[in-house]
């Protein structure tokens, strides 16, 4: 009917062209208006967004350039010795060193109390440490925050009592350390140098938790700036740079660490701690502090205790760097020795070593600390600390400092640094920063590169570089910094989203107006289309809406009148078609009924063939004298081409056969019946003949009665029931398995026969096999090995042989049940590949 409607509509071509032109005009008007508005909004918005992004980028770049200039001046100033400069870097330098001192003190107090020392004796050790080092104060508390161990005394020489309070309004400075009570043993509180609340002196405090109980272990250093003690106590006059000042400060702090370690070792030995326990404590100190290695050396230069694991620890001179230079400590001529920072001879790593003679003990304690920065330059270590602080406190993505050789002296953030995730500025230096800082140092001025890529975040950012020039106008290095533009990119993306949203709203209003206009134009066409759908559904169209369109005098009215005339023709043709379809349908129904009758007859014939085949195949248990047998055949279709037979004994002999006809289905079943008849006839007529003669005769008969050119493979055998000897023939068939009483199994040797039904003059030869008590003969067709799973994998001969495990303890029927169960489980869900037939014969 659709074809008829199309033909009818094709007739008045003039009217149809008018209708199509009107519809396309309305759509074209809507699209033109929408496109004009889209272009206008997009162009305006893109221009505003571009100008805004450029302005934000330029502002950020100007700020980054100014920041680079300030930072380059700051880093240049760090290379100049001055009280203000050293004071600025001193606080950060003391953090790690005083943390190490506090942790050693925590272990020392634990060892002293384990040795049974009372507080006055422990305080004597604290006094001795303060008297011989630059350390000023110890405040060591009990579990409630009372400092019962301290060296601080009042003007009368009495120890100053002090209790830490958690309330910051009571103790603005000391309250911050109260959290160390009950905290994790690795917790540490570092406090910037500040005016102390009790006497208005400038002190720096660091505290850690106890290692044996809840306690606060706090140490304090007084920073005397008025007398410039920081500068006078170091050998800065010999090396006029900040590196020398910082190295002198670190040397003094390392002397404190070595002195406290000496007291710790003495207390630990007094407590009876073993060498292993003392060295374990030393390793815990090294793992949790800036200290890299600790050794306690005897007078003869041999290492008594070491934080290094064997084989580095122990031995005479082994593991004692710069042993000759520390010799004056061992002969008592010096109390402490400090070596300048230098690479170790063993591995080239830059280390600083300080050694102190043990308190009250003829031993020396050596402390080694790895030095950060290029070639161990402590100024670069100061650069690194300053870079770390700047990256954490400013809106910087990364900061790099290079020396005059353009080697990286400092890079922040560092990989694994707290709060920076996996970012590694040193690893990304060569990506953009290296080229920018090289340009800045070559030109002697600030250089910047900017990329505001919205699609590639990895390439987005500001890279600014500036040469570092000291007060004398001499270049000493270069500085580069990276500023993230992610916030600007996010702002631009947000504005783009908002603009797009506004554009969609405006387009929505435009669409509504255009929809109203096109509705007014296209409503008559929709009425005609509705009427056409009703005609297509076999209904008469509603007259009311279509009548109003027919009355129109324009092109749409002409189209409606043509459609009305076409509708009459459509229904007339539809009535003729329905009559023709009805007649054809009756013919098809009659044919289908005939086919169903034929199908039922065929199914009945196949069912009868299945019953007949079941009667021809010998299945089930057979017990004959000293032998028991069980046979089973499962066809792949309703009828199959396999057969198994066991003939009753005649003259003390038992004849059996398991055969497989080529192919499946009805043809194979018919040839199976012929094959079984030929074999049984040959066996009956030649009762005393050799099984090879029986096979030869059966083959001759099959070759004469084989119009379809089929063939049959099989195993034929005769068992002498008295002698328990079996003679057999393999006619192109897989050999049987012989399972012994001890569950050992082997395949029967082949006899070299071809399939029956192929060569009519072939002479079959037989072989003999003795069946011992308990032996079982397992004969099968290839339907067992050809079974497949859902992946198309064959069950195979190896799996079949594996199913015979434990066959010696099963009856013939149990063996077959087990084999069937394994094969059906393996091929569950897959169609049967071939007929499955099996015979098990066992001598009791």
PDB file of N, CA and C in Angstrom, residues 473-553:
ATOM      1  N   UNK A 473      78.271  43.684  41.808  1.00  0.00           N
ATOM      2  CA  UNK A 473      77.952  43.614  40.399  1.00  0.00           C
ATOM      3  C   UNK A 473      78.522  42.400  39.696  1.00  0.00           C
ATOM      4  N   UNK A 474      78.956  41.406  40.456  1.00  0.00           N
ATOM      5  CA  UNK A 474      79.553  40.204  39.869  1.00  0.00           C
ATOM      6  C   UNK A 474      78.509  39.090  39.842  1.00  0.00           C
ATOM      7  N   UNK A 475      78.266  38.480  38.659  1.00  0.00           N
ATOM      8  CA  UNK A 475      77.303  37.366  38.604  1.00  0.00           C
ATOM      9  C   UNK A 475      77.823  36.169  39.406  1.00  0.00           C
ATOM     10  N   UNK A 476      76.955  35.555  40.202  1.00  0.00           N
ATOM     11  CA  UNK A 476      77.349  34.388  40.992  1.00  0.00           C
ATOM     12  C   UNK A 476      76.453  33.180  40.688  1.00  0.00           C
ATOM     13  N   UNK A 477      75.474  33.339  39.807  1.00  0.00           N
ATOM     14  CA  UNK A 477      74.604  32.206  39.473  1.00  0.00           C
ATOM     15  C   UNK A 477      73.351  32.670  38.764  1.00  0.00           C
ATOM     16  N   UNK A 478      72.348  31.846  38.787  1.00  0.00           N
ATOM     17  CA  UNK A 478      71.082  32.169  38.147  1.00  0.00           C
ATOM     18  C   UNK A 478      69.918  31.544  38.895  1.00  0.00           C
ATOM     19  N   UNK A 479      68.741  32.105  38.674  1.00  0.00           N
ATOM     20  CA  UNK A 479      67.528  31.643  39.369  1.00  0.00           C
ATOM     21  C   UNK A 479      66.407  31.529  38.355  1.00  0.00           C
ATOM     22  N   UNK A 480      65.621  30.469  38.473  1.00  0.00           N
ATOM     23  CA  UNK A 480      64.445  30.300  37.613  1.00  0.00           C
ATOM     24  C   UNK A 480      63.269  29.872  38.478  1.00  0.00           C
ATOM     25  N   UNK A 481      62.093  30.328  38.120  1.00  0.00           N
ATOM     26  CA  UNK A 481      60.896  29.948  38.862  1.00  0.00           C
ATOM     27  C   UNK A 481      59.769  29.664  37.867  1.00  0.00           C
ATOM     28  N   UNK A 482      58.869  28.795  38.315  1.00  0.00           N
ATOM     29  CA  UNK A 482      57.700  28.441  37.509  1.00  0.00           C
ATOM     30  C   UNK A 482      56.451  28.805  38.294  1.00  0.00           C
ATOM     31  N   UNK A 483      55.543  29.502  37.631  1.00  0.00           N
ATOM     32  CA  UNK A 483      54.279  29.916  38.238  1.00  0.00           C
ATOM     33  C   UNK A 483      53.149  29.225  37.482  1.00  0.00           C
ATOM     34  N   UNK A 484      52.266  28.611  38.234  1.00  0.00           N
ATOM     35  CA  UNK A 484      51.143  27.895  37.616  1.00  0.00           C
ATOM     36  C   UNK A 484      50.090  28.877  37.106  1.00  0.00           C
ATOM     37  N   UNK A 485      49.572  28.570  35.931  1.00  0.00           N
ATOM     38  CA  UNK A 485      48.459  29.355  35.366  1.00  0.00           C
ATOM     39  C   UNK A 485      47.160  28.551  35.404  1.00  0.00           C
ATOM     40  N   UNK A 486      47.117  27.524  36.260  1.00  0.00           N
ATOM     41  CA  UNK A 486      45.918  26.694  36.334  1.00  0.00           C
ATOM     42  C   UNK A 486      44.704  27.499  36.792  1.00  0.00           C
ATOM     43  N   UNK A 487      44.915  28.442  37.727  1.00  0.00           N
ATOM     44  CA  UNK A 487      43.780  29.248  38.200  1.00  0.00           C
ATOM     45  C   UNK A 487      43.227  30.132  37.070  1.00  0.00           C
ATOM     46  N   UNK A 488      44.135  30.721  36.291  1.00  0.00           N
ATOM     47  CA  UNK A 488      43.672  31.549  35.176  1.00  0.00           C
ATOM     48  C   UNK A 488      42.966  30.692  34.141  1.00  0.00           C
ATOM     49  N   UNK A 489      43.548  29.504  33.854  1.00  0.00           N
ATOM     50  CA  UNK A 489      42.908  28.598  32.902  1.00  0.00           C
ATOM     51  C   UNK A 489      41.537  28.164  33.400  1.00  0.00           C
ATOM     52  N   UNK A 490      41.442  27.926  34.723  1.00  0.00           N
ATOM     53  CA  UNK A 490      40.147  27.545  35.286  1.00  0.00           C
ATOM     54  C   UNK A 490      39.140  28.691  35.165  1.00  0.00           C
ATOM     55  N   UNK A 491      39.621  29.940  35.380  1.00  0.00           N
ATOM     56  CA  UNK A 491      38.734  31.097  35.244  1.00  0.00           C
ATOM     57  C   UNK A 491      38.249  31.240  33.802  1.00  0.00           C
ATOM     58  N   UNK A 492      39.181  31.077  32.856  1.00  0.00           N
ATOM     59  CA  UNK A 492      38.796  31.193  31.442  1.00  0.00           C
ATOM     60  C   UNK A 492      37.812  30.093  31.068  1.00  0.00           C
ATOM     61  N   UNK A 493      38.063  28.871  31.558  1.00  0.00           N
ATOM     62  CA  UNK A 493      37.149  27.763  31.258  1.00  0.00           C
ATOM     63  C   UNK A 493      35.766  28.016  31.845  1.00  0.00           C
ATOM     64  N   UNK A 494      35.747  28.582  33.087  1.00  0.00           N
ATOM     65  CA  UNK A 494      34.452  28.886  33.712  1.00  0.00           C
ATOM     66  C   UNK A 494      33.698  29.945  32.922  1.00  0.00           C
ATOM     67  N   UNK A 495      34.429  30.991  32.493  1.00  0.00           N
ATOM     68  CA  UNK A 495      33.786  32.031  31.706  1.00  0.00           C
ATOM     69  C   UNK A 495      33.296  31.482  30.372  1.00  0.00           C
ATOM     70  N   UNK A 496      34.069  30.596  29.763  1.00  0.00           N
ATOM     71  CA  UNK A 496      33.643  29.992  28.504  1.00  0.00           C
ATOM     72  C   UNK A 496      32.374  29.171  28.703  1.00  0.00           C
ATOM     73  N   UNK A 497      32.327  28.451  29.837  1.00  0.00           N
ATOM     74  CA  UNK A 497      31.127  27.670  30.129  1.00  0.00           C
ATOM     75  C   UNK A 497      29.912  28.581  30.316  1.00  0.00           C
ATOM     76  N   UNK A 498      30.108  29.670  31.092  1.00  0.00           N
ATOM     77  CA  UNK A 498      28.988  30.598  31.316  1.00  0.00           C
ATOM     78  C   UNK A 498      28.525  31.235  30.015  1.00  0.00           C
ATOM     79  N   UNK A 499      29.497  31.605  29.158  1.00  0.00           N
ATOM     80  CA  UNK A 499      29.123  32.209  27.873  1.00  0.00           C
ATOM     81  C   UNK A 499      28.356  31.224  27.013  1.00  0.00           C
ATOM     82  N   UNK A 500      28.827  29.985  27.014  1.00  0.00           N
ATOM     83  CA  UNK A 500      28.128  28.953  26.238  1.00  0.00           C
ATOM     84  C   UNK A 500      26.720  28.742  26.765  1.00  0.00           C
ATOM     85  N   UNK A 501      26.581  28.768  28.089  1.00  0.00           N
ATOM     86  CA  UNK A 501      25.263  28.600  28.680  1.00  0.00           C
ATOM     87  C   UNK A 501      24.321  29.732  28.256  1.00  0.00           C
ATOM     88  N   UNK A 502      24.835  30.965  28.280  1.00  0.00           N
ATOM     89  CA  UNK A 502      24.020  32.102  27.860  1.00  0.00           C
ATOM     90  C   UNK A 502      23.638  31.967  26.387  1.00  0.00           C
ATOM     91  N   UNK A 503      24.601  31.521  25.585  1.00  0.00           N
ATOM     92  CA  UNK A 503      24.318  31.344  24.161  1.00  0.00           C
ATOM     93  C   UNK A 503      23.211  30.325  23.946  1.00  0.00           C
ATOM     94  N   UNK A 504      23.249  29.244  24.713  1.00  0.00           N
ATOM     95  CA  UNK A 504      22.200  28.232  24.578  1.00  0.00           C
ATOM     96  C   UNK A 504      20.833  28.783  24.999  1.00  0.00           C
ATOM     97  N   UNK A 505      20.829  29.631  26.047  1.00  0.00           N
ATOM     98  CA  UNK A 505      19.560  30.229  26.469  1.00  0.00           C
ATOM     99  C   UNK A 505      18.992  31.110  25.364  1.00  0.00           C
ATOM    100  N   UNK A 506      19.860  31.941  24.775  1.00  0.00           N
ATOM    101  CA  UNK A 506      19.401  32.803  23.679  1.00  0.00           C
ATOM    102  C   UNK A 506      18.943  31.979  22.477  1.00  0.00           C
ATOM    103  N   UNK A 507      19.684  30.919  22.185  1.00  0.00           N
ATOM    104  CA  UNK A 507      19.273  30.060  21.090  1.00  0.00           C
ATOM    105  C   UNK A 507      17.929  29.401  21.379  1.00  0.00           C
ATOM    106  N   UNK A 508      17.700  29.126  22.685  1.00  0.00           N
ATOM    107  CA  UNK A 508      16.408  28.541  23.062  1.00  0.00           C
ATOM    108  C   UNK A 508      15.261  29.483  22.763  1.00  0.00           C
ATOM    109  N   UNK A 509      15.434  30.776  23.140  1.00  0.00           N
ATOM    110  CA  UNK A 509      14.388  31.758  22.834  1.00  0.00           C
ATOM    111  C   UNK A 509      14.193  31.903  21.314  1.00  0.00           C
ATOM    112  N   UNK A 510      15.339  31.894  20.593  1.00  0.00           N
ATOM    113  CA  UNK A 510      15.240  31.994  19.132  1.00  0.00           C
ATOM    114  C   UNK A 510      14.505  30.797  18.553  1.00  0.00           C
ATOM    115  N   UNK A 511      14.804  29.635  19.069  1.00  0.00           N
ATOM    116  CA  UNK A 511      14.141  28.425  18.575  1.00  0.00           C
ATOM    117  C   UNK A 511      12.645  28.480  18.832  1.00  0.00           C
ATOM    118  N   UNK A 512      12.269  29.016  20.016  1.00  0.00           N
ATOM    119  CA  UNK A 512      10.838  29.104  20.322  1.00  0.00           C
ATOM    120  C   UNK A 512      10.117  30.016  19.324  1.00  0.00           C
ATOM    121  N   UNK A 513      10.754  31.185  19.018  1.00  0.00           N
ATOM    122  CA  UNK A 513      10.127  32.108  18.054  1.00  0.00           C
ATOM    123  C   UNK A 513      10.071  31.498  16.662  1.00  0.00           C
ATOM    124  N   UNK A 514      11.162  30.850  16.268  1.00  0.00           N
ATOM    125  CA  UNK A 514      11.172  30.232  14.938  1.00  0.00           C
ATOM    126  C   UNK A 514      10.178  29.084  14.857  1.00  0.00           C
ATOM    127  N   UNK A 515      10.025  28.351  15.987  1.00  0.00           N
ATOM    128  CA  UNK A 515       9.084  27.237  15.996  1.00  0.00           C
ATOM    129  C   UNK A 515       7.651  27.725  15.775  1.00  0.00           C
ATOM    130  N   UNK A 516       7.350  28.868  16.423  1.00  0.00           N
ATOM    131  CA  UNK A 516       5.985  29.414  16.234  1.00  0.00           C
ATOM    132  C   UNK A 516       5.751  29.785  14.768  1.00  0.00           C
ATOM    133  N   UNK A 517       6.779  30.417  14.143  1.00  0.00           N
ATOM    134  CA  UNK A 517       6.611  30.825  12.751  1.00  0.00           C
ATOM    135  C   UNK A 517       6.500  29.631  11.814  1.00  0.00           C
ATOM    136  N   UNK A 518       7.354  28.653  12.010  1.00  0.00           N
ATOM    137  CA  UNK A 518       7.291  27.485  11.131  1.00  0.00           C
ATOM    138  C   UNK A 518       6.043  26.659  11.382  1.00  0.00           C
ATOM    139  N   UNK A 519       5.557  26.705  12.615  1.00  0.00           N
ATOM    140  CA  UNK A 519       4.302  25.995  12.905  1.00  0.00           C
ATOM    141  C   UNK A 519       3.136  26.602  12.108  1.00  0.00           C
ATOM    142  N   UNK A 520       3.136  27.911  12.063  1.00  0.00           N
ATOM    143  CA  UNK A 520       2.058  28.595  11.321  1.00  0.00           C
ATOM    144  C   UNK A 520       2.133  28.251   9.829  1.00  0.00           C
ATOM    145  N   UNK A 521       3.353  28.065   9.335  1.00  0.00           N
ATOM    146  CA  UNK A 521       3.520  27.764   7.924  1.00  0.00           C
ATOM    147  C   UNK A 521       3.267  26.294   7.596  1.00  0.00           C
ATOM    148  N   UNK A 522       3.633  25.430   8.486  1.00  0.00           N
ATOM    149  CA  UNK A 522       3.628  23.996   8.170  1.00  0.00           C
ATOM    150  C   UNK A 522       2.427  23.251   8.729  1.00  0.00           C
ATOM    151  N   UNK A 523       1.539  23.914   9.475  1.00  0.00           N
ATOM    152  CA  UNK A 523       0.398  23.197  10.065  1.00  0.00           C
ATOM    153  C   UNK A 523      -0.473  22.518   8.996  1.00  0.00           C
ATOM    154  N   UNK A 524      -0.797  23.181   7.881  1.00  0.00           N
ATOM    155  CA  UNK A 524      -1.602  22.488   6.851  1.00  0.00           C
ATOM    156  C   UNK A 524      -0.924  21.219   6.329  1.00  0.00           C
ATOM    157  N   UNK A 525       0.413  21.260   6.175  1.00  0.00           N
ATOM    158  CA  UNK A 525       1.123  20.075   5.685  1.00  0.00           C
ATOM    159  C   UNK A 525       1.050  18.961   6.720  1.00  0.00           C
ATOM    160  N   UNK A 526       1.112  19.312   7.998  1.00  0.00           N
ATOM    161  CA  UNK A 526       1.016  18.293   9.041  1.00  0.00           C
ATOM    162  C   UNK A 526      -0.357  17.627   9.018  1.00  0.00           C
ATOM    163  N   UNK A 527      -1.441  18.438   8.704  1.00  0.00           N
ATOM    164  CA  UNK A 527      -2.775  17.853   8.608  1.00  0.00           C
ATOM    165  C   UNK A 527      -2.821  16.827   7.477  1.00  0.00           C
ATOM    166  N   UNK A 528      -2.217  17.179   6.321  1.00  0.00           N
ATOM    167  CA  UNK A 528      -2.185  16.246   5.197  1.00  0.00           C
ATOM    168  C   UNK A 528      -1.359  15.012   5.549  1.00  0.00           C
ATOM    169  N   UNK A 529      -0.233  15.207   6.244  1.00  0.00           N
ATOM    170  CA  UNK A 529       0.600  14.074   6.641  1.00  0.00           C
ATOM    171  C   UNK A 529      -0.152  13.152   7.597  1.00  0.00           C
ATOM    172  N   UNK A 530      -0.909  13.727   8.545  1.00  0.00           N
ATOM    173  CA  UNK A 530      -1.712  12.916   9.469  1.00  0.00           C
ATOM    174  C   UNK A 530      -2.747  12.098   8.719  1.00  0.00           C
ATOM    175  N   UNK A 531      -3.365  12.724   7.739  1.00  0.00           N
ATOM    176  CA  UNK A 531      -4.345  11.994   6.940  1.00  0.00           C
ATOM    177  C   UNK A 531      -3.680  10.864   6.160  1.00  0.00           C
ATOM    178  N   UNK A 532      -2.447  11.120   5.671  1.00  0.00           N
ATOM    179  CA  UNK A 532      -1.724  10.069   4.939  1.00  0.00           C
ATOM    180  C   UNK A 532      -1.403   8.898   5.849  1.00  0.00           C
ATOM    181  N   UNK A 533      -1.035   9.174   7.110  1.00  0.00           N
ATOM    182  CA  UNK A 533      -0.767   8.082   8.046  1.00  0.00           C
ATOM    183  C   UNK A 533      -2.015   7.260   8.322  1.00  0.00           C
ATOM    184  N   UNK A 534      -3.159   7.931   8.396  1.00  0.00           N
ATOM    185  CA  UNK A 534      -4.401   7.192   8.609  1.00  0.00           C
ATOM    186  C   UNK A 534      -4.711   6.293   7.409  1.00  0.00           C
ATOM    187  N   UNK A 535      -4.457   6.821   6.203  1.00  0.00           N
ATOM    188  CA  UNK A 535      -4.657   6.002   5.008  1.00  0.00           C
ATOM    189  C   UNK A 535      -3.697   4.813   5.028  1.00  0.00           C
ATOM    190  N   UNK A 536      -2.472   5.053   5.442  1.00  0.00           N
ATOM    191  CA  UNK A 536      -1.479   3.979   5.513  1.00  0.00           C
ATOM    192  C   UNK A 536      -1.909   2.904   6.496  1.00  0.00           C
ATOM    193  N   UNK A 537      -2.580   3.325   7.589  1.00  0.00           N
ATOM    194  CA  UNK A 537      -3.059   2.367   8.582  1.00  0.00           C
ATOM    195  C   UNK A 537      -4.363   1.700   8.160  1.00  0.00           C
ATOM    196  N   UNK A 538      -4.891   2.075   6.983  1.00  0.00           N
ATOM    197  CA  UNK A 538      -6.126   1.449   6.496  1.00  0.00           C
ATOM    198  C   UNK A 538      -7.385   2.099   6.991  1.00  0.00           C
ATOM    199  N   UNK A 539      -7.288   3.347   7.473  1.00  0.00           N
ATOM    200  CA  UNK A 539      -8.451   4.054   7.993  1.00  0.00           C
ATOM    201  C   UNK A 539      -8.797   5.233   7.073  1.00  0.00           C
ATOM    202  N   UNK A 540     -10.057   5.591   7.108  1.00  0.00           N
ATOM    203  CA  UNK A 540     -10.492   6.800   6.396  1.00  0.00           C
ATOM    204  C   UNK A 540     -10.006   8.021   7.178  1.00  0.00           C
ATOM    205  N   UNK A 541      -9.397   9.021   6.540  1.00  0.00           N
ATOM    206  CA  UNK A 541      -8.901  10.196   7.259  1.00  0.00           C
ATOM    207  C   UNK A 541     -10.056  11.020   7.822  1.00  0.00           C
ATOM    208  N   UNK A 542      -9.747  11.714   8.956  1.00  0.00           N
ATOM    209  CA  UNK A 542     -10.752  12.595   9.564  1.00  0.00           C
ATOM    210  C   UNK A 542     -11.073  13.733   8.596  1.00  0.00           C
ATOM    211  N   UNK A 543     -12.361  13.979   8.430  1.00  0.00           N
ATOM    212  CA  UNK A 543     -12.777  14.977   7.439  1.00  0.00           C
ATOM    213  C   UNK A 543     -12.633  16.402   7.942  1.00  0.00           C
ATOM    214  N   UNK A 544     -12.785  16.624   9.270  1.00  0.00           N
ATOM    215  CA  UNK A 544     -12.795  17.994   9.798  1.00  0.00           C
ATOM    216  C   UNK A 544     -11.514  18.752   9.516  1.00  0.00           C
ATOM    217  N   UNK A 545     -10.336  18.337  10.032  1.00  0.00           N
ATOM    218  CA  UNK A 545      -9.093  19.094   9.792  1.00  0.00           C
ATOM    219  C   UNK A 545      -8.747  19.185   8.311  1.00  0.00           C
ATOM    220  N   UNK A 546      -8.923  18.069   7.561  1.00  0.00           N
ATOM    221  CA  UNK A 546      -8.552  18.090   6.148  1.00  0.00           C
ATOM    222  C   UNK A 546      -9.487  18.997   5.344  1.00  0.00           C
ATOM    223  N   UNK A 547     -10.762  19.081   5.758  1.00  0.00           N
ATOM    224  CA  UNK A 547     -11.730  19.927   5.042  1.00  0.00           C
ATOM    225  C   UNK A 547     -11.319  21.394   5.080  1.00  0.00           C
ATOM    226  N   UNK A 548     -10.775  21.825   6.244  1.00  0.00           N
ATOM    227  CA  UNK A 548     -10.335  23.223   6.358  1.00  0.00           C
ATOM    228  C   UNK A 548      -9.180  23.525   5.408  1.00  0.00           C
ATOM    229  N   UNK A 549      -8.300  22.550   5.197  1.00  0.00           N
ATOM    230  CA  UNK A 549      -7.169  22.769   4.288  1.00  0.00           C
ATOM    231  C   UNK A 549      -7.646  22.733   2.842  1.00  0.00           C
ATOM    232  N   UNK A 550      -8.609  21.853   2.539  1.00  0.00           N
ATOM    233  CA  UNK A 550      -9.118  21.756   1.167  1.00  0.00           C
ATOM    234  C   UNK A 550      -9.738  23.075   0.723  1.00  0.00           C
ATOM    235  N   UNK A 551     -10.320  23.812   1.655  1.00  0.00           N
ATOM    236  CA  UNK A 551     -10.984  25.074   1.312  1.00  0.00           C
ATOM    237  C   UNK A 551     -10.003  26.187   0.988  1.00  0.00           C
ATOM    238  N   UNK A 552      -8.710  25.977   1.311  1.00  0.00           N
ATOM    239  CA  UNK A 552      -7.717  27.024   1.026  1.00  0.00           C
ATOM    240  C   UNK A 552      -7.539  27.166  -0.477  1.00  0.00           C
ATOM    241  N   UNK A 553      -7.199  28.380  -0.899  1.00  0.00           N
ATOM    242  CA  UNK A 553      -7.056  28.659  -2.338  1.00  0.00           C
ATOM    243  C   UNK A 553      -5.591  28.674  -2.773  1.00  0.00           C
TER     244      UNK A 553
END
